[in-house]
Amino acid sequence: MVKNRDSRCLSSSVSNSSSSTVTLSCDVFAPEKTVSPVPVIILHGLLGSKKNWRGLGKAISEKNQRKVYALDARNHGDCPHSDKFDYPLMAEDVKNFMTSQSIPEAVVIGHSMGGRTAMLLALTNEPLVNKLIVVDVSPSKMPSQLQFIPGYMREMKKAIAAVSATGLSQGRRAIDKHLSQTIPEASIRQFLLTNLTEKNKMLSWKPNIDVLLEKFDASINMFPAVEGHYSGDTLFICGGDSPYVKTEDHPFIQTLFPKSEFIKIPNAGHWVHSEKPSEFLQAVYDFL
């Protein structure tokens, strides 16, 4: 049985860390008996949070008998807000977290934005990354379909301003109704609503929507230019119906990750881990 340890596993500052890093919050899943000393670190995607990975984190910890840390990224979940936001900073945040928790190396799993953070961490700090699993994202340019995400964030801002409901339950229903006018997909609305919270009897969004909108084109949509490569084992798990990792991207990906393998899970989109959790987990187990 896996124990979910402190969901407020906050990294402490360290003297040699960059002043630009932020304190990260995490869920920790620890098996009754730890066999592998190398833990797993999970990095969520844009507008996600560590709690999206609780079920999968527990499953990976139990099956592989290793500790699993699911982190919140800066400007997401329970992490502090910052007006600074890009992949180098997020990779540095993870590095700082590992230092503060005395983790010399980890298997790093990242989805979408978190996958790009994981890739950059591996490329710039290879000894920290024992193995790398990238979930449905490429270091190449993002697909044009991604441009709908700023629209979601703008609608989130409009909804929170328009709804006067108090209480999380009533507010969730009211905001869902408001969002349904422009976002017809119930599954997407439910994903966005996982970010709703209440502070001082006022509804608010956990992510720093203003900064995410401001930084979207330059800091989220574009992967930083890097030199060199990551020589460790790398697995790209892609949704069979997703446009995020194209076959024509593979040669460029393999210049950066020469030991990369690619798995496509049929009938799955960008959120392949939540749409096909059994198939996703089996791919992870086989790789580890």
mmCIF file of C-alpha atoms in Angstrom:
data_model
loop_
_atom_site.group_PDB
_atom_site.id
_atom_site.type_symbol
_atom_site.label_atom_id
_atom_site.label_comp_id
_atom_site.label_asym_id
_atom_site.label_seq_id
_atom_site.Cartn_x
_atom_site.Cartn_y
_atom_site.Cartn_z
ATOM 1 C CA MET A 1 0.000 0.000 0.000
ATOM 2 C CA VAL A 2 1.358 3.392 -0.999
ATOM 3 C CA LYS A 3 1.308 6.143 1.570
ATOM 4 C CA ASN A 4 0.614 9.669 0.360
ATOM 5 C CA ARG A 5 2.956 11.641 2.515
ATOM 6 C CA ASP A 6 2.852 15.391 3.030
ATOM 7 C CA SER A 7 1.146 17.107 0.105
ATOM 8 C CA ARG A 8 2.877 20.282 1.256
ATOM 9 C CA CYS A 9 6.378 18.950 0.758
ATOM 10 C CA LEU A 10 7.830 22.392 0.211
ATOM 11 C CA SER A 11 11.419 22.742 -0.925
ATOM 12 C CA SER A 12 13.487 25.007 1.239
ATOM 13 C CA SER A 13 15.803 27.642 -0.162
ATOM 14 C CA VAL A 14 19.463 26.716 -0.435
ATOM 15 C CA SER A 15 22.373 29.088 -0.272
ATOM 16 C CA ASN A 16 23.705 28.382 -3.763
ATOM 17 C CA SER A 17 20.329 28.552 -5.524
ATOM 18 C CA SER A 18 19.314 31.330 -7.864
ATOM 19 C CA SER A 19 17.323 34.135 -6.251
ATOM 20 C CA SER A 20 14.866 33.684 -9.123
ATOM 21 C CA THR A 21 13.817 30.187 -8.052
ATOM 22 C CA VAL A 22 10.548 29.648 -6.198
ATOM 23 C CA THR A 23 9.539 27.173 -3.518
ATOM 24 C CA LEU A 24 7.798 24.142 -5.033
ATOM 25 C CA SER A 25 4.919 22.210 -3.515
ATOM 26 C CA CYS A 26 4.580 18.471 -4.020
ATOM 27 C CA ASP A 27 2.701 15.287 -3.300
ATOM 28 C CA VAL A 28 4.932 12.399 -2.206
ATOM 29 C CA PHE A 29 3.966 8.763 -2.711
ATOM 30 C CA ALA A 30 6.056 6.257 -0.800
ATOM 31 C CA PRO A 31 5.674 2.453 -1.044
ATOM 32 C CA GLU A 32 5.750 0.249 2.037
ATOM 33 C CA LYS A 33 9.090 -1.062 0.833
ATOM 34 C CA THR A 34 11.377 1.001 -1.398
ATOM 35 C CA VAL A 35 13.408 -1.174 -3.767
ATOM 36 C CA SER A 36 14.850 1.432 -6.120
ATOM 37 C CA PRO A 37 16.784 4.320 -4.550
ATOM 38 C CA VAL A 38 16.086 6.460 -7.637
ATOM 39 C CA PRO A 39 12.767 8.295 -7.209
ATOM 40 C CA VAL A 40 10.386 9.548 -9.890
ATOM 41 C CA ILE A 41 9.606 13.252 -10.297
ATOM 42 C CA ILE A 42 6.431 14.194 -12.209
ATOM 43 C CA LEU A 43 5.942 17.605 -13.847
ATOM 44 C CA HIS A 44 2.428 18.597 -14.955
ATOM 45 C CA GLY A 45 1.356 20.611 -17.989
ATOM 46 C CA LEU A 46 0.035 24.142 -18.464
ATOM 47 C CA LEU A 47 -2.958 24.898 -16.212
ATOM 48 C CA GLY A 48 -2.454 21.537 -14.520
ATOM 49 C CA SER A 49 -1.252 20.738 -11.021
ATOM 50 C CA LYS A 50 0.241 17.954 -8.952
ATOM 51 C CA LYS A 51 -3.205 16.717 -7.966
ATOM 52 C CA ASN A 52 -3.918 15.719 -11.597
ATOM 53 C CA TRP A 53 -1.257 13.012 -11.114
ATOM 54 C CA ARG A 54 -2.291 11.559 -7.750
ATOM 55 C CA GLY A 55 -3.750 8.320 -9.068
ATOM 56 C CA LEU A 56 -0.910 7.712 -11.512
ATOM 57 C CA GLY A 57 1.718 8.745 -8.962
ATOM 58 C CA LYS A 58 0.396 6.213 -6.467
ATOM 59 C CA ALA A 59 0.275 3.497 -9.119
ATOM 60 C CA ILE A 60 3.858 4.112 -10.285
ATOM 61 C CA SER A 61 5.143 4.148 -6.703
ATOM 62 C CA GLU A 62 3.393 0.894 -5.827
ATOM 63 C CA LYS A 63 4.308 -0.971 -9.014
ATOM 64 C CA ASN A 64 7.952 0.121 -9.168
ATOM 65 C CA GLN A 65 8.499 0.292 -5.402
ATOM 66 C CA ARG A 66 10.097 3.674 -5.499
ATOM 67 C CA LYS A 67 9.237 7.093 -4.114
ATOM 68 C CA VAL A 68 7.318 9.414 -6.434
ATOM 69 C CA TYR A 69 7.192 13.220 -6.180
ATOM 70 C CA ALA A 70 4.497 15.093 -8.116
ATOM 71 C CA LEU A 71 5.429 18.785 -8.233
ATOM 72 C CA ASP A 72 3.500 21.976 -8.825
ATOM 73 C CA ALA A 73 5.183 24.360 -11.258
ATOM 74 C CA ARG A 74 5.620 28.030 -10.439
ATOM 75 C CA ASN A 75 2.431 30.035 -11.043
ATOM 76 C CA HIS A 76 0.390 26.816 -10.709
ATOM 77 C CA GLY A 77 -1.293 24.837 -7.925
ATOM 78 C CA ASP A 78 0.026 25.638 -4.467
ATOM 79 C CA CYS A 79 3.229 27.278 -5.683
ATOM 80 C CA PRO A 80 3.941 30.993 -5.307
ATOM 81 C CA HIS A 81 3.114 33.416 -8.080
ATOM 82 C CA SER A 82 5.960 35.137 -9.887
ATOM 83 C CA ASP A 83 6.109 37.595 -12.770
ATOM 84 C CA LYS A 84 9.048 35.567 -14.124
ATOM 85 C CA PHE A 85 8.115 32.502 -16.116
ATOM 86 C CA ASP A 86 10.054 30.468 -18.670
ATOM 87 C CA TYR A 87 11.517 27.003 -19.150
ATOM 88 C CA PRO A 88 15.024 27.775 -17.831
ATOM 89 C CA LEU A 89 13.511 29.095 -14.597
ATOM 90 C CA MET A 90 11.206 26.088 -14.236
ATOM 91 C CA ALA A 91 14.119 23.694 -14.830
ATOM 92 C CA GLU A 92 16.121 25.592 -12.209
ATOM 93 C CA ASP A 93 13.164 25.301 -9.802
ATOM 94 C CA VAL A 94 13.241 21.512 -10.196
ATOM 95 C CA LYS A 95 17.012 21.420 -9.742
ATOM 96 C CA ASN A 96 16.667 23.504 -6.571
ATOM 97 C CA PHE A 97 13.912 21.194 -5.312
ATOM 98 C CA MET A 98 16.122 18.147 -5.842
ATOM 99 C CA THR A 99 18.968 19.815 -3.963
ATOM 100 C CA SER A 100 16.723 20.772 -1.050
ATOM 101 C CA GLN A 101 15.344 17.218 -0.814
ATOM 102 C CA SER A 102 18.807 15.593 -1.189
ATOM 103 C CA ILE A 103 17.821 13.841 -4.426
ATOM 104 C CA PRO A 104 21.009 13.241 -6.470
ATOM 105 C CA GLU A 105 19.165 11.840 -9.494
ATOM 106 C CA ALA A 106 15.628 10.955 -10.525
ATOM 107 C CA VAL A 107 13.531 9.524 -13.313
ATOM 108 C CA VAL A 108 11.731 12.613 -14.612
ATOM 109 C CA ILE A 109 8.284 12.402 -16.225
ATOM 110 C CA GLY A 110 6.836 15.546 -17.771
ATOM 111 C CA HIS A 111 3.628 16.240 -19.685
ATOM 112 C CA SER A 112 3.340 19.101 -22.192
ATOM 113 C CA MET A 113 4.822 22.190 -20.501
ATOM 114 C CA GLY A 114 6.234 19.876 -17.839
ATOM 115 C CA GLY A 115 7.712 17.686 -20.568
ATOM 116 C CA ARG A 116 9.583 20.645 -21.981
ATOM 117 C CA THR A 117 10.832 21.545 -18.510
ATOM 118 C CA ALA A 118 11.990 17.942 -18.088
ATOM 119 C CA MET A 119 13.764 17.982 -21.461
ATOM 120 C CA LEU A 120 15.599 21.196 -20.620
ATOM 121 C CA LEU A 121 16.603 19.867 -17.200
ATOM 122 C CA ALA A 122 18.039 16.744 -18.856
ATOM 123 C CA LEU A 123 19.881 18.758 -21.501
ATOM 124 C CA THR A 124 21.418 21.206 -19.036
ATOM 125 C CA ASN A 125 21.863 19.002 -15.948
ATOM 126 C CA GLU A 126 22.252 15.470 -17.275
ATOM 127 C CA PRO A 127 23.543 13.893 -14.009
ATOM 128 C CA LEU A 128 20.249 14.797 -12.304
ATOM 129 C CA VAL A 129 18.126 12.813 -14.785
ATOM 130 C CA ASN A 130 18.490 9.035 -14.535
ATOM 131 C CA LYS A 131 15.860 8.437 -17.246
ATOM 132 C CA LEU A 132 13.500 10.776 -19.062
ATOM 133 C CA ILE A 133 9.844 10.266 -20.013
ATOM 134 C CA VAL A 134 8.277 13.000 -22.149
ATOM 135 C CA VAL A 135 4.500 12.908 -22.499
ATOM 136 C CA ASP A 136 3.048 14.241 -25.751
ATOM 137 C CA VAL A 137 5.239 17.241 -26.432
ATOM 138 C CA SER A 138 8.163 18.038 -28.698
ATOM 139 C CA PRO A 139 11.097 20.461 -28.463
ATOM 140 C CA SER A 140 10.042 21.581 -31.932
ATOM 141 C CA LYS A 141 7.478 24.324 -32.447
ATOM 142 C CA MET A 142 4.118 23.669 -30.841
ATOM 143 C CA PRO A 143 1.205 22.835 -33.163
ATOM 144 C CA SER A 144 -1.135 25.604 -34.282
ATOM 145 C CA GLN A 145 -3.917 23.946 -32.265
ATOM 146 C CA LEU A 146 -2.202 25.211 -29.112
ATOM 147 C CA GLN A 147 -3.353 28.740 -29.881
ATOM 148 C CA PHE A 148 -6.768 27.955 -28.366
ATOM 149 C CA ILE A 149 -5.218 27.844 -24.866
ATOM 150 C CA PRO A 150 -4.846 31.632 -24.449
ATOM 151 C CA GLY A 151 -8.530 31.805 -25.336
ATOM 152 C CA TYR A 152 -9.307 29.416 -22.471
ATOM 153 C CA MET A 153 -7.348 31.606 -20.086
ATOM 154 C CA ARG A 154 -9.115 34.759 -21.224
ATOM 155 C CA GLU A 155 -12.468 33.039 -20.696
ATOM 156 C CA MET A 156 -11.345 31.970 -17.208
ATOM 157 C CA LYS A 157 -10.628 35.615 -16.391
ATOM 158 C CA LYS A 158 -14.012 36.730 -17.734
ATOM 159 C CA ALA A 159 -15.857 34.020 -15.816
ATOM 160 C CA ILE A 160 -14.293 34.799 -12.440
ATOM 161 C CA ALA A 161 -15.134 38.480 -12.917
ATOM 162 C CA ALA A 162 -18.718 37.797 -13.987
ATOM 163 C CA VAL A 163 -19.739 35.296 -11.332
ATOM 164 C CA SER A 164 -20.850 36.633 -7.952
ATOM 165 C CA ALA A 165 -21.523 33.254 -6.353
ATOM 166 C CA THR A 166 -19.971 32.501 -2.985
ATOM 167 C CA GLY A 167 -18.799 29.102 -1.880
ATOM 168 C CA LEU A 168 -16.752 26.722 -3.946
ATOM 169 C CA SER A 169 -19.587 24.360 -4.855
ATOM 170 C CA GLN A 170 -21.986 27.077 -5.999
ATOM 171 C CA GLY A 171 -19.166 28.968 -7.680
ATOM 172 C CA ARG A 172 -18.042 25.895 -9.609
ATOM 173 C CA ARG A 173 -21.523 25.423 -11.046
ATOM 174 C CA ALA A 174 -21.854 29.102 -11.948
ATOM 175 C CA ILE A 175 -18.444 29.320 -13.599
ATOM 176 C CA ASP A 176 -19.016 26.062 -15.471
ATOM 177 C CA LYS A 177 -22.244 27.511 -16.856
ATOM 178 C CA HIS A 178 -20.451 30.708 -17.884
ATOM 179 C CA LEU A 179 -17.580 28.834 -19.531
ATOM 180 C CA SER A 180 -19.986 26.542 -21.412
ATOM 181 C CA GLN A 181 -21.010 29.511 -23.574
ATOM 182 C CA THR A 182 -17.583 29.525 -25.256
ATOM 183 C CA ILE A 183 -16.044 26.152 -24.277
ATOM 184 C CA PRO A 184 -18.564 23.431 -25.189
ATOM 185 C CA GLU A 185 -16.333 20.474 -24.248
ATOM 186 C CA ALA A 186 -17.339 19.419 -20.723
ATOM 187 C CA SER A 187 -14.055 17.550 -20.171
ATOM 188 C CA ILE A 188 -12.011 20.697 -20.844
ATOM 189 C CA ARG A 189 -14.197 22.780 -18.538
ATOM 190 C CA GLN A 190 -13.818 20.204 -15.769
ATOM 191 C CA PHE A 191 -10.045 20.287 -16.217
ATOM 192 C CA LEU A 192 -10.002 24.092 -15.991
ATOM 193 C CA LEU A 193 -12.278 24.008 -12.937
ATOM 194 C CA THR A 194 -9.745 21.911 -11.012
ATOM 195 C CA ASN A 195 -7.907 25.245 -10.676
ATOM 196 C CA LEU A 196 -10.768 27.013 -8.907
ATOM 197 C CA THR A 197 -10.241 27.949 -5.274
ATOM 198 C CA GLU A 198 -11.678 30.249 -2.621
ATOM 199 C CA LYS A 199 -9.716 32.801 -0.613
ATOM 200 C CA ASN A 200 -11.293 35.076 1.975
ATOM 201 C CA LYS A 201 -14.734 34.071 0.686
ATOM 202 C CA MET A 202 -13.741 35.148 -2.825
ATOM 203 C CA LEU A 203 -13.433 32.797 -5.797
ATOM 204 C CA SER A 204 -10.109 32.854 -7.601
ATOM 205 C CA TRP A 205 -7.942 30.801 -9.923
ATOM 206 C CA LYS A 206 -4.851 29.084 -8.538
ATOM 207 C CA PRO A 207 -2.722 29.690 -11.670
ATOM 208 C CA ASN A 208 -1.310 33.150 -12.287
ATOM 209 C CA ILE A 209 -3.440 33.681 -15.395
ATOM 210 C CA ASP A 210 -2.151 37.184 -16.159
ATOM 211 C CA VAL A 211 1.488 36.095 -16.275
ATOM 212 C CA LEU A 212 0.719 32.886 -18.180
ATOM 213 C CA LEU A 213 -1.094 34.910 -20.833
ATOM 214 C CA GLU A 214 1.686 37.471 -21.034
ATOM 215 C CA LYS A 215 4.427 34.842 -21.353
ATOM 216 C CA PHE A 216 2.570 32.362 -23.554
ATOM 217 C CA ASP A 217 4.037 33.137 -26.990
ATOM 218 C CA ALA A 218 7.641 33.795 -25.991
ATOM 219 C CA SER A 219 8.071 31.534 -22.962
ATOM 220 C CA ILE A 220 5.615 28.624 -23.292
ATOM 221 C CA ASN A 221 5.099 28.172 -27.006
ATOM 222 C CA MET A 222 8.828 28.290 -27.837
ATOM 223 C CA PHE A 223 11.452 25.838 -26.562
ATOM 224 C CA PRO A 224 14.814 27.473 -25.704
ATOM 225 C CA ALA A 225 17.766 27.062 -28.048
ATOM 226 C CA VAL A 226 20.195 24.587 -26.511
ATOM 227 C CA GLU A 227 23.508 22.980 -27.405
ATOM 228 C CA GLY A 228 24.565 19.404 -26.808
ATOM 229 C CA HIS A 229 22.385 16.403 -26.099
ATOM 230 C CA TYR A 230 21.103 14.149 -23.312
ATOM 231 C CA SER A 231 22.672 10.706 -23.522
ATOM 232 C CA GLY A 232 20.322 8.915 -21.136
ATOM 233 C CA ASP A 233 17.409 6.621 -21.975
ATOM 234 C CA THR A 234 14.417 8.660 -23.160
ATOM 235 C CA LEU A 235 10.828 7.668 -23.890
ATOM 236 C CA PHE A 236 8.287 9.821 -25.729
ATOM 237 C CA ILE A 237 4.717 8.687 -24.992
ATOM 238 C CA CYS A 238 2.364 10.265 -27.517
ATOM 239 C CA GLY A 239 -1.361 10.237 -28.123
ATOM 240 C CA GLY A 240 -2.218 8.566 -31.401
ATOM 241 C CA ASP A 241 -4.711 11.336 -32.204
ATOM 242 C CA SER A 242 -2.520 14.198 -30.956
ATOM 243 C CA PRO A 243 -0.690 16.645 -33.255
ATOM 244 C CA TYR A 244 1.945 17.580 -30.663
ATOM 245 C CA VAL A 245 4.697 15.139 -31.729
ATOM 246 C CA LYS A 246 4.841 14.637 -35.477
ATOM 247 C CA THR A 247 6.809 11.903 -37.227
ATOM 248 C CA GLU A 248 8.797 14.602 -39.011
ATOM 249 C CA ASP A 249 9.925 15.875 -35.582
ATOM 250 C CA HIS A 250 11.681 12.598 -34.764
ATOM 251 C CA PRO A 251 15.042 13.311 -36.488
ATOM 252 C CA PHE A 252 15.436 16.644 -34.650
ATOM 253 C CA ILE A 253 14.360 15.072 -31.361
ATOM 254 C CA GLN A 254 16.962 12.350 -31.805
ATOM 255 C CA THR A 255 19.741 14.907 -32.253
ATOM 256 C CA LEU A 256 18.948 16.123 -28.731
ATOM 257 C CA PHE A 257 17.970 12.725 -27.311
ATOM 258 C CA PRO A 258 19.869 10.069 -29.319
ATOM 259 C CA LYS A 259 18.579 7.196 -27.166
ATOM 260 C CA SER A 260 14.943 8.198 -27.545
ATOM 261 C CA GLU A 261 12.115 5.762 -28.223
ATOM 262 C CA PHE A 262 8.597 6.673 -29.349
ATOM 263 C CA ILE A 263 5.309 5.071 -28.346
ATOM 264 C CA LYS A 264 1.939 6.111 -29.765
ATOM 265 C CA ILE A 265 -1.119 5.112 -27.781
ATOM 266 C CA PRO A 266 -4.101 4.693 -30.134
ATOM 267 C CA ASN A 267 -7.316 6.656 -29.659
ATOM 268 C CA ALA A 268 -5.704 9.107 -27.253
ATOM 269 C CA GLY A 269 -5.177 12.840 -27.545
ATOM 270 C CA HIS A 270 -2.869 15.279 -25.802
ATOM 271 C CA TRP A 271 -3.941 14.182 -22.291
ATOM 272 C CA VAL A 272 -2.915 10.619 -23.083
ATOM 273 C CA HIS A 273 -2.156 9.768 -19.443
ATOM 274 C CA SER A 274 -5.703 10.594 -18.320
ATOM 275 C CA GLU A 275 -7.473 9.294 -21.444
ATOM 276 C CA LYS A 276 -5.665 5.943 -21.503
ATOM 277 C CA PRO A 277 -4.213 5.487 -18.011
ATOM 278 C CA SER A 278 -3.733 1.698 -18.199
ATOM 279 C CA GLU A 279 -1.849 1.871 -21.496
ATOM 280 C CA PHE A 280 0.155 4.852 -20.269
ATOM 281 C CA LEU A 281 1.169 3.119 -17.062
ATOM 282 C CA GLN A 282 2.178 -0.040 -18.909
ATOM 283 C CA ALA A 283 4.470 2.019 -21.159
ATOM 284 C CA VAL A 284 6.044 3.597 -18.073
ATOM 285 C CA TYR A 285 6.458 0.246 -16.302
ATOM 286 C CA ASP A 286 8.070 -1.343 -19.358
ATOM 287 C CA PHE A 287 10.519 1.554 -19.689
ATOM 288 C CA LEU A 288 11.492 1.616 -16.027
#
